[in-house]
mmCIF file of C-alpha atoms in Angstrom:
data_model
loop_
_atom_site.group_PDB
_atom_site.id
_atom_site.type_symbol
_atom_site.label_atom_id
_atom_site.label_comp_id
_atom_site.label_asym_id
_atom_site.label_seq_id
_atom_site.Cartn_x
_atom_site.Cartn_y
_atom_site.Cartn_z
ATOM 1 C CA MET A 20 -12.092 10.000 -15.654
ATOM 2 C CA ALA A 21 -8.367 10.158 -14.970
ATOM 3 C CA GLU A 22 -6.126 7.629 -16.678
ATOM 4 C CA LEU A 23 -2.396 7.028 -16.331
ATOM 5 C CA GLU A 24 -0.229 4.633 -18.304
ATOM 6 C CA ILE A 25 2.490 2.862 -16.356
ATOM 7 C CA LYS A 26 5.535 2.241 -18.559
ATOM 8 C CA LEU A 27 8.608 0.398 -17.360
ATOM 9 C CA ASN A 28 12.055 0.071 -18.880
ATOM 10 C CA ARG A 29 11.089 -3.369 -20.083
ATOM 11 C CA PRO A 30 9.024 -2.566 -23.203
ATOM 12 C CA SER A 31 6.662 -5.487 -22.664
ATOM 13 C CA ILE A 32 5.304 -3.991 -19.430
ATOM 14 C CA THR A 33 2.837 -1.193 -20.026
ATOM 15 C CA TYR A 34 -0.542 -1.061 -18.345
ATOM 16 C CA PRO A 35 -3.355 1.414 -17.724
ATOM 17 C CA LEU A 36 -4.477 2.803 -14.389
ATOM 18 C CA LYS A 37 -8.018 4.177 -14.474
ATOM 19 C CA ILE A 38 -9.681 6.376 -11.846
ATOM 20 C CA LYS A 39 -13.429 6.814 -12.236
ATOM 21 C CA LYS A 40 -16.726 6.568 -10.399
ATOM 22 C CA GLY A 41 -18.702 3.412 -11.132
ATOM 23 C CA LEU A 42 -15.949 1.240 -12.630
ATOM 24 C CA LEU A 43 -17.147 -1.825 -10.707
ATOM 25 C CA GLY A 44 -20.407 -1.682 -12.625
ATOM 26 C CA HIS A 45 -18.429 -2.060 -15.856
ATOM 27 C CA LEU A 46 -15.893 -4.608 -14.612
ATOM 28 C CA ALA A 47 -16.509 -7.152 -17.389
ATOM 29 C CA GLU A 48 -16.039 -4.468 -20.034
ATOM 30 C CA GLU A 49 -12.742 -3.395 -18.470
ATOM 31 C CA ILE A 50 -11.565 -7.014 -18.265
ATOM 32 C CA GLN A 51 -12.323 -7.562 -21.946
ATOM 33 C CA ALA A 52 -10.108 -4.611 -22.851
ATOM 34 C CA VAL A 53 -6.998 -6.370 -21.505
ATOM 35 C CA HIS A 54 -7.865 -10.100 -21.382
ATOM 36 C CA LYS A 55 -9.505 -12.347 -23.964
ATOM 37 C CA GLY A 56 -9.938 -15.464 -21.814
ATOM 38 C CA ARG A 57 -13.244 -16.475 -20.230
ATOM 39 C CA LYS A 58 -12.108 -18.049 -16.961
ATOM 40 C CA LEU A 59 -11.049 -16.153 -13.865
ATOM 41 C CA VAL A 60 -10.827 -16.130 -10.080
ATOM 42 C CA VAL A 61 -11.787 -13.151 -7.930
ATOM 43 C CA VAL A 62 -9.935 -12.965 -4.608
ATOM 44 C CA THR A 63 -11.637 -10.757 -2.020
ATOM 45 C CA ASP A 64 -12.559 -10.632 1.671
ATOM 46 C CA ASP A 65 -15.777 -10.755 3.679
ATOM 47 C CA ASN A 66 -16.053 -6.993 4.060
ATOM 48 C CA VAL A 67 -15.714 -6.252 0.347
ATOM 49 C CA ALA A 68 -17.956 -9.176 -0.587
ATOM 50 C CA HIS A 69 -20.654 -7.784 1.695
ATOM 51 C CA TYR A 70 -20.754 -4.476 -0.178
ATOM 52 C CA TYR A 71 -19.775 -5.417 -3.716
ATOM 53 C CA GLY A 72 -19.803 -9.205 -4.101
ATOM 54 C CA SER A 73 -23.302 -9.449 -5.582
ATOM 55 C CA GLN A 74 -22.654 -6.586 -7.997
ATOM 56 C CA VAL A 75 -19.430 -8.147 -9.260
ATOM 57 C CA GLU A 76 -20.964 -11.611 -9.567
ATOM 58 C CA ALA A 77 -23.955 -10.297 -11.523
ATOM 59 C CA ASN A 78 -21.687 -8.308 -13.842
ATOM 60 C CA LEU A 79 -19.417 -11.277 -14.578
ATOM 61 C CA GLN A 80 -22.334 -13.687 -15.008
ATOM 62 C CA ALA A 81 -24.049 -11.362 -17.467
ATOM 63 C CA ALA A 82 -20.849 -11.272 -19.518
ATOM 64 C CA GLY A 83 -20.635 -15.072 -19.564
ATOM 65 C CA TYR A 84 -17.482 -15.517 -17.490
ATOM 66 C CA ASP A 85 -16.656 -18.824 -15.808
ATOM 67 C CA PHE A 86 -15.443 -17.627 -12.435
ATOM 68 C CA GLU A 87 -14.977 -18.457 -8.783
ATOM 69 C CA MET A 88 -14.964 -16.070 -5.821
ATOM 70 C CA ILE A 89 -12.429 -16.793 -3.096
ATOM 71 C CA VAL A 90 -13.592 -14.898 -0.011
ATOM 72 C CA LEU A 91 -11.068 -14.571 2.821
ATOM 73 C CA THR A 92 -11.115 -13.287 6.379
ATOM 74 C CA PRO A 93 -10.270 -9.554 6.486
ATOM 75 C CA GLY A 94 -6.967 -8.515 8.005
ATOM 76 C CA GLU A 95 -3.220 -9.009 7.799
ATOM 77 C CA SER A 96 -3.433 -12.576 9.122
ATOM 78 C CA SER A 97 -4.834 -13.695 5.752
ATOM 79 C CA LYS A 98 -1.529 -12.668 4.153
ATOM 80 C CA SER A 99 0.437 -15.289 6.065
ATOM 81 C CA ILE A 100 2.494 -17.645 3.944
ATOM 82 C CA ASP A 101 0.775 -20.481 5.813
ATOM 83 C CA HIS A 102 -2.421 -19.897 3.806
ATOM 84 C CA LEU A 103 -0.794 -20.323 0.389
ATOM 85 C CA PRO A 104 -1.076 -24.138 0.014
ATOM 86 C CA GLU A 105 -4.852 -24.013 0.483
ATOM 87 C CA LEU A 106 -5.193 -21.173 -2.029
ATOM 88 C CA TYR A 107 -2.998 -22.876 -4.617
ATOM 89 C CA GLY A 108 -5.144 -25.970 -4.163
ATOM 90 C CA ARG A 109 -8.316 -24.025 -4.895
ATOM 91 C CA LEU A 110 -6.805 -22.684 -8.112
ATOM 92 C CA VAL A 111 -5.851 -26.204 -9.169
ATOM 93 C CA ARG A 112 -9.292 -27.618 -8.389
ATOM 94 C CA PHE A 113 -10.996 -24.847 -10.341
ATOM 95 C CA GLY A 114 -8.747 -25.621 -13.295
ATOM 96 C CA ILE A 115 -6.954 -22.288 -13.605
ATOM 97 C CA SER A 116 -4.377 -22.306 -16.411
ATOM 98 C CA ARG A 117 -1.737 -19.833 -17.551
ATOM 99 C CA SER A 118 -4.223 -18.343 -20.014
ATOM 100 C CA ASP A 119 -6.635 -17.378 -17.216
ATOM 101 C CA LEU A 120 -6.879 -14.428 -14.840
ATOM 102 C CA ILE A 121 -6.829 -13.494 -11.155
ATOM 103 C CA ILE A 122 -8.609 -10.345 -9.980
ATOM 104 C CA ALA A 123 -7.593 -8.790 -6.666
ATOM 105 C CA LEU A 124 -10.733 -7.103 -5.322
ATOM 106 C CA GLY A 125 -9.959 -5.537 -1.973
ATOM 107 C CA GLY A 126 -7.503 -3.574 0.088
ATOM 108 C CA GLY A 127 -3.759 -3.889 0.442
ATOM 109 C CA VAL A 128 -3.827 -7.348 2.010
ATOM 110 C CA ILE A 129 -5.919 -8.794 -0.818
ATOM 111 C CA GLY A 130 -3.860 -6.990 -3.452
ATOM 112 C CA ASP A 131 -0.587 -8.302 -2.052
ATOM 113 C CA LEU A 132 -1.854 -11.841 -1.536
ATOM 114 C CA ALA A 133 -3.732 -12.223 -4.831
ATOM 115 C CA GLY A 134 -0.811 -10.592 -6.618
ATOM 116 C CA PHE A 135 1.621 -13.084 -5.134
ATOM 117 C CA LEU A 136 -0.704 -15.941 -6.090
ATOM 118 C CA ALA A 137 -0.746 -14.660 -9.672
ATOM 119 C CA ALA A 138 3.032 -14.204 -9.719
ATOM 120 C CA SER A 139 3.839 -17.652 -8.372
ATOM 121 C CA PHE A 140 1.079 -19.991 -9.605
ATOM 122 C CA LEU A 141 2.134 -21.767 -12.815
ATOM 123 C CA ARG A 142 5.087 -19.317 -12.909
ATOM 124 C CA GLY A 143 2.762 -16.413 -13.502
ATOM 125 C CA ILE A 144 -0.770 -15.719 -14.735
ATOM 126 C CA LYS A 145 -2.542 -12.471 -15.591
ATOM 127 C CA LEU A 146 -3.559 -10.114 -12.795
ATOM 128 C CA ILE A 147 -5.968 -7.188 -12.504
ATOM 129 C CA GLN A 148 -5.901 -5.000 -9.397
ATOM 130 C CA VAL A 149 -9.224 -3.516 -8.240
ATOM 131 C CA PRO A 150 -8.320 -1.724 -4.982
ATOM 132 C CA THR A 151 -11.222 -0.913 -2.663
ATOM 133 C CA THR A 152 -9.481 1.035 0.121
ATOM 134 C CA LEU A 153 -7.810 4.414 -0.025
ATOM 135 C CA LEU A 154 -4.560 2.792 1.096
ATOM 136 C CA ALA A 155 -4.584 0.297 -1.758
ATOM 137 C CA GLN A 156 -5.707 2.848 -4.328
ATOM 138 C CA VAL A 157 -2.855 5.260 -3.695
ATOM 139 C CA ASP A 158 -0.126 2.789 -2.830
ATOM 140 C CA SER A 159 -0.122 -0.985 -2.866
ATOM 141 C CA SER A 160 -2.048 -1.547 -6.117
ATOM 142 C CA VAL A 161 0.457 0.532 -8.101
ATOM 143 C CA GLY A 162 4.009 -0.526 -8.861
ATOM 144 C CA GLY A 163 4.013 -4.312 -8.965
ATOM 145 C CA LYS A 164 5.105 -5.203 -5.444
ATOM 146 C CA VAL A 165 3.323 -8.335 -4.211
ATOM 147 C CA ALA A 166 4.149 -10.301 -1.076
ATOM 148 C CA VAL A 167 3.130 -12.450 1.860
ATOM 149 C CA ASP A 168 4.220 -12.327 5.487
ATOM 150 C CA LEU A 169 6.373 -14.580 7.625
ATOM 151 C CA LYS A 170 6.059 -14.686 11.387
ATOM 152 C CA GLU A 171 9.428 -12.898 11.429
ATOM 153 C CA GLY A 172 8.123 -9.897 9.524
ATOM 154 C CA LYS A 173 5.940 -8.339 6.880
ATOM 155 C CA ASN A 174 6.376 -8.746 3.098
ATOM 156 C CA LEU A 175 9.509 -10.875 3.441
ATOM 157 C CA VAL A 176 8.466 -13.277 0.661
ATOM 158 C CA GLY A 177 7.411 -11.534 -2.515
ATOM 159 C CA ALA A 178 8.001 -10.539 -6.102
ATOM 160 C CA PHE A 179 7.805 -7.666 -8.546
ATOM 161 C CA TYR A 180 4.776 -8.604 -10.628
ATOM 162 C CA HIS A 181 2.784 -6.002 -12.490
ATOM 163 C CA PRO A 182 -0.942 -6.205 -13.211
ATOM 164 C CA HIS A 183 -2.492 -5.917 -16.651
ATOM 165 C CA CYS A 184 -4.480 -2.959 -15.372
ATOM 166 C CA VAL A 185 -5.495 -1.132 -12.199
ATOM 167 C CA LEU A 186 -9.133 -0.078 -11.832
ATOM 168 C CA ILE A 187 -9.904 2.514 -9.149
ATOM 169 C CA ASP A 188 -13.611 3.089 -8.494
ATOM 170 C CA LEU A 189 -14.055 6.273 -6.483
ATOM 171 C CA ASN A 190 -17.488 5.168 -5.272
ATOM 172 C CA VAL A 191 -16.028 2.484 -3.003
ATOM 173 C CA LEU A 192 -14.519 5.145 -0.756
ATOM 174 C CA GLU A 193 -18.027 6.067 0.409
ATOM 175 C CA THR A 194 -18.339 2.761 2.284
ATOM 176 C CA LEU A 195 -14.999 3.049 4.096
ATOM 177 C CA SER A 196 -15.083 3.568 7.849
ATOM 178 C CA ASP A 197 -13.327 6.657 9.181
ATOM 179 C CA LYS A 198 -10.600 4.394 10.559
ATOM 180 C CA ALA A 199 -10.020 2.773 7.161
ATOM 181 C CA PHE A 200 -9.995 6.160 5.443
ATOM 182 C CA SER A 201 -7.455 7.482 7.951
ATOM 183 C CA ASP A 202 -5.361 4.379 7.342
ATOM 184 C CA GLY A 203 -4.946 5.380 3.701
ATOM 185 C CA MET A 204 -4.287 9.002 4.562
ATOM 186 C CA ALA A 205 -0.890 8.069 5.984
ATOM 187 C CA GLU A 206 0.267 7.190 2.469
ATOM 188 C CA VAL A 207 -1.371 10.290 0.973
ATOM 189 C CA ILE A 208 0.476 12.487 3.472
ATOM 190 C CA LYS A 209 3.674 10.568 2.758
ATOM 191 C CA TYR A 210 3.559 11.474 -0.941
ATOM 192 C CA GLY A 211 3.452 15.160 -0.103
ATOM 193 C CA CYS A 212 6.303 14.768 2.371
ATOM 194 C CA ILE A 213 8.669 13.017 -0.019
ATOM 195 C CA ARG A 214 7.869 14.583 -3.380
ATOM 196 C CA ASP A 215 5.486 17.525 -3.594
ATOM 197 C CA ARG A 216 5.283 20.427 -1.152
ATOM 198 C CA ALA A 217 2.301 21.951 -2.962
ATOM 199 C CA PHE A 218 0.408 18.670 -2.688
ATOM 200 C CA PHE A 219 1.252 18.484 1.023
ATOM 201 C CA ASP A 220 -0.195 21.970 1.434
ATOM 202 C CA LYS A 221 -3.322 20.922 -0.472
ATOM 203 C CA VAL A 222 -3.883 17.962 1.855
ATOM 204 C CA LYS A 223 -3.155 20.171 4.852
ATOM 205 C CA GLY A 224 -5.680 22.710 3.611
ATOM 206 C CA ALA A 225 -8.376 20.070 3.072
ATOM 207 C CA GLY A 226 -8.277 19.537 6.816
ATOM 208 C CA ASN A 227 -10.405 16.419 7.084
ATOM 209 C CA ARG A 228 -12.111 13.619 5.177
ATOM 210 C CA ALA A 229 -14.979 15.751 3.875
ATOM 211 C CA GLY A 230 -12.584 18.404 2.615
ATOM 212 C CA LEU A 231 -10.432 15.847 0.838
ATOM 213 C CA MET A 232 -13.391 13.999 -0.715
ATOM 214 C CA ALA A 233 -14.488 17.231 -2.381
ATOM 215 C CA ASP A 234 -11.530 16.838 -4.759
ATOM 216 C CA ILE A 235 -10.720 13.162 -4.323
ATOM 217 C CA GLU A 236 -10.129 12.336 -8.003
ATOM 218 C CA SER A 237 -7.283 14.832 -8.336
ATOM 219 C CA VAL A 238 -5.838 13.691 -4.989
ATOM 220 C CA LEU A 239 -5.741 10.069 -6.123
ATOM 221 C CA GLU A 240 -4.395 11.028 -9.527
ATOM 222 C CA ARG A 241 -1.501 12.966 -7.970
ATOM 223 C CA CYS A 242 -0.648 10.152 -5.542
ATOM 224 C CA CYS A 243 -0.646 7.592 -8.347
ATOM 225 C CA ALA A 244 1.342 9.907 -10.621
ATOM 226 C CA ILE A 245 4.034 10.346 -7.961
ATOM 227 C CA LYS A 246 4.281 6.612 -7.495
ATOM 228 C CA GLN A 247 4.305 6.149 -11.267
ATOM 229 C CA GLU A 248 7.254 8.535 -11.619
ATOM 230 C CA VAL A 249 9.240 6.759 -8.934
ATOM 231 C CA VAL A 250 8.444 3.212 -10.071
ATOM 232 C CA GLU A 251 9.222 3.935 -13.712
ATOM 233 C CA ALA A 252 12.626 5.280 -12.658
ATOM 234 C CA ASP A 253 13.423 2.422 -10.253
ATOM 235 C CA GLU A 254 11.209 -0.623 -10.704
ATOM 236 C CA LYS A 255 13.192 -2.993 -8.468
ATOM 237 C CA ASP A 256 13.520 -0.778 -5.388
ATOM 238 C CA THR A 257 17.297 -0.350 -5.451
ATOM 239 C CA GLY A 258 17.446 3.439 -5.384
ATOM 240 C CA GLN A 259 14.846 6.159 -5.798
ATOM 241 C CA ARG A 260 11.892 3.833 -5.126
ATOM 242 C CA MET A 261 13.126 3.412 -1.572
ATOM 243 C CA LEU A 262 11.901 6.969 -0.968
ATOM 244 C CA LEU A 263 8.368 5.556 -0.970
ATOM 245 C CA ASN A 264 9.266 3.792 2.273
ATOM 246 C CA TYR A 265 9.378 7.005 4.302
ATOM 247 C CA GLY A 266 8.098 6.036 7.755
ATOM 248 C CA HIS A 267 7.945 2.356 6.845
ATOM 249 C CA THR A 268 11.212 1.207 8.441
ATOM 250 C CA LEU A 269 9.752 1.828 11.876
ATOM 251 C CA GLY A 270 6.137 1.344 10.806
ATOM 252 C CA HIS A 271 6.661 -2.237 9.630
ATOM 253 C CA ALA A 272 8.516 -3.084 12.843
ATOM 254 C CA ILE A 273 5.637 -1.680 14.900
ATOM 255 C CA GLU A 274 3.107 -3.737 12.955
ATOM 256 C CA ALA A 275 5.130 -6.928 13.327
ATOM 257 C CA TYR A 276 5.785 -6.456 17.051
ATOM 258 C CA TYR A 277 2.056 -6.334 17.759
ATOM 259 C CA HIS A 278 1.363 -9.217 15.334
ATOM 260 C CA TYR A 279 -0.577 -6.860 13.029
ATOM 261 C CA GLU A 280 -3.342 -6.539 15.633
ATOM 262 C CA ARG A 281 -2.777 -3.269 17.527
ATOM 263 C CA TYR A 282 -1.907 -0.875 14.698
ATOM 264 C CA THR A 283 -2.957 -0.822 11.050
ATOM 265 C CA HIS A 284 -0.382 -0.269 8.314
ATOM 266 C CA GLY A 285 -1.250 3.405 7.980
ATOM 267 C CA GLU A 286 -1.147 3.920 11.730
ATOM 268 C CA GLY A 287 2.291 2.317 11.907
ATOM 269 C CA VAL A 288 3.528 4.473 9.030
ATOM 270 C CA ALA A 289 2.142 7.640 10.636
ATOM 271 C CA ILE A 290 3.936 6.896 13.904
ATOM 272 C CA GLY A 291 7.057 5.957 11.940
ATOM 273 C CA MET A 292 7.091 9.147 9.872
ATOM 274 C CA LEU A 293 6.807 11.359 12.923
ATOM 275 C CA ALA A 294 9.275 9.431 15.074
ATOM 276 C CA ILE A 295 11.948 9.229 12.378
ATOM 277 C CA ASN A 296 11.463 12.841 11.342
ATOM 278 C CA GLN A 297 11.799 14.001 14.953
ATOM 279 C CA LEU A 298 14.955 11.926 15.401
ATOM 280 C CA ALA A 299 16.357 13.373 12.175
ATOM 281 C CA GLU A 300 15.369 16.885 13.214
ATOM 282 C CA ASP A 301 17.013 16.463 16.628
ATOM 283 C CA GLN A 302 20.222 15.292 14.930
ATOM 284 C CA GLY A 303 20.253 18.120 12.402
ATOM 285 C CA LEU A 304 19.296 15.926 9.455
ATOM 286 C CA SER A 305 15.857 17.443 8.774
ATOM 287 C CA PRO A 306 14.595 21.036 9.018
ATOM 288 C CA GLN A 307 13.555 22.419 12.373
ATOM 289 C CA GLY A 308 9.783 22.595 12.683
ATOM 290 C CA SER A 309 9.060 20.050 9.958
ATOM 291 C CA THR A 310 7.918 17.382 12.416
ATOM 292 C CA GLN A 311 5.371 19.708 13.997
ATOM 293 C CA GLU A 312 3.961 20.594 10.595
ATOM 294 C CA ILE A 313 3.576 16.922 9.621
ATOM 295 C CA TYR A 314 2.202 16.157 13.083
ATOM 296 C CA GLN A 315 -0.692 18.564 12.618
ATOM 297 C CA VAL A 316 -1.751 17.003 9.309
ATOM 298 C CA VAL A 317 -1.443 13.469 10.693
ATOM 299 C CA LYS A 318 -3.540 14.435 13.705
ATOM 300 C CA ASN A 319 -6.185 16.204 11.605
ATOM 301 C CA PHE A 320 -6.844 13.004 9.677
ATOM 302 C CA GLY A 321 -7.333 10.891 12.781
ATOM 303 C CA LEU A 322 -4.037 9.012 12.812
ATOM 304 C CA PRO A 323 -1.973 8.253 15.925
ATOM 305 C CA THR A 324 1.043 10.471 16.434
ATOM 306 C CA ALA A 325 3.068 8.348 18.866
ATOM 307 C CA LEU A 326 3.285 4.860 20.288
ATOM 308 C CA GLU A 327 0.820 4.322 23.143
ATOM 309 C CA ARG A 328 3.414 2.307 25.048
ATOM 310 C CA PRO A 329 6.851 3.866 24.371
ATOM 311 C CA GLU A 330 8.476 1.193 26.524
ATOM 312 C CA ASP A 331 7.627 -1.305 23.762
ATOM 313 C CA TYR A 332 10.352 0.206 21.577
ATOM 314 C CA ALA A 333 12.751 -2.136 23.392
ATOM 315 C CA GLY A 334 11.078 -5.002 21.545
ATOM 316 C CA ILE A 335 10.287 -3.124 18.346
ATOM 317 C CA LEU A 336 13.728 -1.800 17.414
ATOM 318 C CA PRO A 337 15.407 -5.232 17.071
ATOM 319 C CA LEU A 338 12.865 -6.047 14.336
ATOM 320 C CA ILE A 339 14.279 -3.273 12.158
ATOM 321 C CA LYS A 340 17.159 -5.551 11.207
ATOM 322 C CA ASN A 341 14.681 -7.470 9.017
ATOM 323 C CA ASP A 342 13.802 -4.345 7.055
ATOM 324 C CA LYS A 343 14.293 -4.544 3.287
ATOM 325 C CA LYS A 344 16.212 -1.265 3.345
ATOM 326 C CA ASN A 345 18.895 -2.880 5.499
ATOM 327 C CA LEU A 346 21.437 -3.309 2.684
ATOM 328 C CA ASN A 347 24.869 -4.907 3.021
ATOM 329 C CA GLY A 348 24.521 -4.870 6.788
ATOM 330 C CA GLN A 349 23.868 -1.125 6.819
ATOM 331 C CA LEU A 350 20.570 0.453 7.829
ATOM 332 C CA HIS A 351 19.141 2.953 5.371
ATOM 333 C CA ILE A 352 16.255 5.238 6.274
ATOM 334 C CA ILE A 353 14.364 7.971 4.469
ATOM 335 C CA THR A 354 14.695 11.507 5.815
ATOM 336 C CA LEU A 355 13.460 14.870 4.574
ATOM 337 C CA LYS A 356 15.723 17.629 3.321
ATOM 338 C CA ALA A 357 12.503 19.621 3.362
ATOM 339 C CA ILE A 358 8.833 18.779 3.184
ATOM 340 C CA GLY A 359 8.467 17.716 -0.434
ATOM 341 C CA GLN A 360 12.075 16.541 -0.806
ATOM 342 C CA ALA A 361 13.305 13.226 0.599
ATOM 343 C CA GLU A 362 16.637 11.436 0.566
ATOM 344 C CA ILE A 363 18.015 7.998 1.399
ATOM 345 C CA ARG A 364 20.398 8.129 4.318
ATOM 346 C CA GLN A 365 22.640 5.477 5.848
ATOM 347 C CA VAL A 366 22.490 5.696 9.630
ATOM 348 C CA PRO A 367 24.318 3.935 12.469
ATOM 349 C CA ASP A 368 22.590 1.411 14.708
ATOM 350 C CA HIS A 369 22.308 3.946 17.524
ATOM 351 C CA PHE A 370 20.176 6.329 15.414
ATOM 352 C CA PHE A 371 17.028 4.988 17.083
ATOM 353 C CA ASP A 372 18.439 4.885 20.637
ATOM 354 C CA PRO A 373 16.599 8.038 21.801
ATOM 355 C CA LEU A 374 13.339 6.119 21.400
ATOM 356 C CA LEU A 375 14.516 3.774 24.154
ATOM 357 C CA GLU A 376 15.115 6.771 26.376
ATOM 358 C CA GLY A 377 11.666 8.269 25.817
ATOM 359 C CA GLY A 378 12.794 10.698 23.140
ATOM 360 C CA SER A 379 10.920 11.746 20.003
ATOM 361 C CA SER A 380 7.502 12.024 21.614
ATOM 362 C CA ASN A 381 4.981 13.820 19.432
ATOM 363 C CA ASP A 382 2.022 13.956 21.816
#
């Protein structure tokens, strides 16, 4: 088992992150290690409930917990702010108090939504993250960012709210579809791009899902360790933590333009990484040849490498103004000095203009 301890500048916030096969079968035991109460709510979705709902229920019942399962429709639409009143109402009717617990059992959508519920209900109750997708395991469950979506954009209403622990069960990856696995690979590739050339080469060498799964524990541990390093240095996303958003400026705009229906988060990030890196390379801001190298890894793991309809950039680019990295009226993006070394760069509005002219195609 791999275990990390997340420590923030505020001494009261320290929590474990555990990576191990079979953790779901010992969920009650892990809860008891960080929470003494007996009442809790599990927030999940239909897909996760289908595979793991009965196991989790049996485990909690055997331990004597008083609990309720809130099972939502899978997908980004469940993260809309419009759903919050109903969810708050369910917590009230079940009698959740500040001494109780919310467990986020699912992918990034569930983690963000359940995390925001925990952060905002009764001004904050305990939270445990149990991510069940590769994307959530390496990214969204770590670092304390929780949020819901507005129709104007993704994650525009949120908070920094850290869990009491993160439990990563490697076994759940076996039930992921190839599409869902690829979705998470965008973030795995991102970590190598921004922080660790040797890790990038390791992922590149794995070549595909089977190759990566052969050493998946060390892959997840390295991803989480990179995020740990960045979050501990910059909890509130005002400096170094922005590096984690490589590819996300464009990726989030792509997701929002298609109403979160055409491209998954990882697919948007993959397209965003390649498009921005090519633009930066063309303008002398990133090394020549770096885009092609990233392109090959992205392609090997089944992710899209370019927008299917480049003409849609005319509608996508205006959405970038809503991006959280748009500070003091200036757009900031993440570029690569080299693969494994990223930087925050302020760019003019016309930086993305070549996309409107059919530039930066990676197909």
